[in-house]
């Protein structure tokens, strides 16, 4: 009897929001990562990838702070994405060597100075 009620089905249907968030952040990570792999030297891909992940974690944390959900119902939240991106950024930074990160910043400085007249 309850299963036939349209309101009951809509009220108890799982939310598609976590899947949409996952697809959004997946696309926001995948496209710059592919671009980095193609453009940058292999030694500086991991430091650049860790910077990308930390930036995405910061964006997710800012959005989570601005939204402030009233109640936690057990679904995936923006804070979960911020934590996951931070964790992956730390892992990429650990696997990338520190001298490679210095090489990345030196390359950026050289590119900026050569572009100025």
Short mmCIF file of C-alpha atoms in Angstrom, two decimals:
data_model
loop_
_atom_site.label_atom_id
_atom_site.label_comp_id
_atom_site.label_asym_id
_atom_site.label_seq_id
_atom_site.Cartn_x
_atom_site.Cartn_y
_atom_site.Cartn_z
CA UNK A 1 0.00 0.00 0.00
CA UNK A 2 2.76 2.46 0.90
CA UNK A 3 4.89 1.52 -2.10
CA UNK A 4 2.17 2.60 -4.48
CA UNK A 5 2.08 6.11 -3.08
CA UNK A 6 3.93 8.52 -5.35
CA UNK A 7 4.92 10.78 -2.43
CA UNK A 8 6.46 7.86 -0.56
CA UNK A 9 8.64 6.95 -3.53
CA UNK A 10 9.83 10.52 -4.07
CA UNK A 11 10.50 11.01 -0.37
CA UNK A 12 12.59 7.83 -0.05
CA UNK A 13 14.40 7.99 -3.39
CA UNK A 14 18.19 8.23 -3.13
CA UNK A 15 19.68 11.59 -3.95
CA UNK A 16 21.63 11.96 -7.18
CA UNK A 17 23.61 14.92 -5.80
CA UNK A 18 26.69 12.88 -4.74
CA UNK A 19 26.97 11.39 -8.22
CA UNK A 20 26.71 14.81 -9.81
CA UNK A 21 29.38 16.18 -7.48
CA UNK A 22 31.61 13.22 -8.25
CA UNK A 23 31.19 13.77 -12.00
CA UNK A 24 31.87 17.49 -11.65
CA UNK A 25 35.06 17.09 -9.65
CA UNK A 26 36.12 14.15 -11.80
CA UNK A 27 35.91 16.31 -14.91
CA UNK A 28 37.62 19.22 -13.13
CA UNK A 29 40.49 16.89 -12.23
CA UNK A 30 40.74 14.81 -15.39
CA UNK A 31 41.00 17.55 -18.00
CA UNK A 32 43.80 19.56 -16.33
CA UNK A 33 45.61 16.32 -15.48
CA UNK A 34 45.61 15.21 -19.11
CA UNK A 35 46.79 18.66 -20.14
CA UNK A 36 49.61 18.54 -17.57
CA UNK A 37 50.73 15.12 -18.74
CA UNK A 38 50.91 16.31 -22.34
CA UNK A 39 52.51 19.72 -21.73
CA UNK A 40 54.83 19.33 -18.73
CA UNK A 41 57.97 17.30 -18.36
CA UNK A 42 57.43 13.95 -16.62
CA UNK A 43 59.48 14.99 -13.58
CA UNK A 44 57.20 17.86 -12.67
CA UNK A 45 53.80 16.29 -13.33
CA UNK A 46 53.31 15.07 -9.74
CA UNK A 47 54.12 18.42 -8.08
CA UNK A 48 51.82 20.20 -10.53
CA UNK A 49 49.11 17.59 -9.94
CA UNK A 50 49.40 18.04 -6.17
CA UNK A 51 48.98 21.81 -6.58
CA UNK A 52 45.88 21.20 -8.72
CA UNK A 53 44.41 18.88 -6.09
CA UNK A 54 45.11 21.33 -3.26
CA UNK A 55 43.42 24.09 -5.26
CA UNK A 56 40.36 21.89 -5.83
CA UNK A 57 40.31 21.04 -2.12
CA UNK A 58 40.34 24.74 -1.30
CA UNK A 59 37.45 25.41 -3.69
CA UNK A 60 35.43 22.52 -2.23
CA UNK A 61 36.12 23.74 1.33
CA UNK A 62 35.04 27.29 0.47
CA UNK A 63 31.83 26.01 -1.12
CA UNK A 64 31.21 23.73 1.89
CA UNK A 65 31.71 26.66 4.25
CA UNK A 66 29.34 28.87 2.26
CA UNK A 67 26.59 26.26 1.94
CA UNK A 68 26.55 25.07 5.58
CA UNK A 69 24.00 22.26 5.49
CA UNK A 70 21.59 22.33 8.42
CA UNK A 71 21.68 18.62 9.06
CA UNK A 72 23.95 15.74 8.17
CA UNK A 73 21.93 12.90 6.73
CA UNK A 74 24.77 10.54 5.93
CA UNK A 75 25.24 11.56 2.29
CA UNK A 76 28.48 12.71 0.76
CA UNK A 77 29.06 16.40 1.46
CA UNK A 78 31.37 19.07 0.07
CA UNK A 79 33.59 18.56 3.13
CA UNK A 80 34.11 14.95 2.05
CA UNK A 81 35.33 16.11 -1.35
CA UNK A 82 37.62 18.70 0.23
CA UNK A 83 39.14 16.01 2.45
CA UNK A 84 39.56 13.56 -0.41
CA UNK A 85 41.29 16.13 -2.61
CA UNK A 86 43.57 17.13 0.26
CA UNK A 87 44.47 13.50 0.87
CA UNK A 88 45.22 12.88 -2.82
CA UNK A 89 47.20 16.13 -3.03
CA UNK A 90 49.33 15.03 -0.06
CA UNK A 91 49.91 11.66 -1.70
CA UNK A 92 50.97 13.27 -4.97
CA UNK A 93 53.28 15.63 -3.08
CA UNK A 94 54.85 12.72 -1.18
CA UNK A 95 55.44 10.67 -4.33
CA UNK A 96 56.85 13.67 -6.16
CA UNK A 97 60.34 14.54 -5.01
CA UNK A 98 61.00 18.00 -3.47
CA UNK A 99 63.70 18.85 -6.00
CA UNK A 100 61.14 18.23 -8.74
CA UNK A 101 58.79 20.75 -7.12
CA UNK A 102 61.63 23.29 -7.07
CA UNK A 103 62.22 22.54 -10.76
CA UNK A 104 58.51 23.23 -11.42
CA UNK A 105 58.67 26.65 -9.76
CA UNK A 106 61.95 27.51 -11.50
CA UNK A 107 60.37 26.64 -14.85
CA UNK A 108 57.42 28.91 -14.08
CA UNK A 109 59.74 31.77 -13.11
CA UNK A 110 61.74 31.40 -16.33
CA UNK A 111 58.55 31.33 -18.39
CA UNK A 112 57.33 34.54 -16.74
CA UNK A 113 60.61 36.39 -17.18
CA UNK A 114 60.92 35.38 -20.84
CA UNK A 115 57.38 36.54 -21.63
CA UNK A 116 58.05 40.07 -20.36
CA UNK A 117 59.63 42.55 -22.80
#
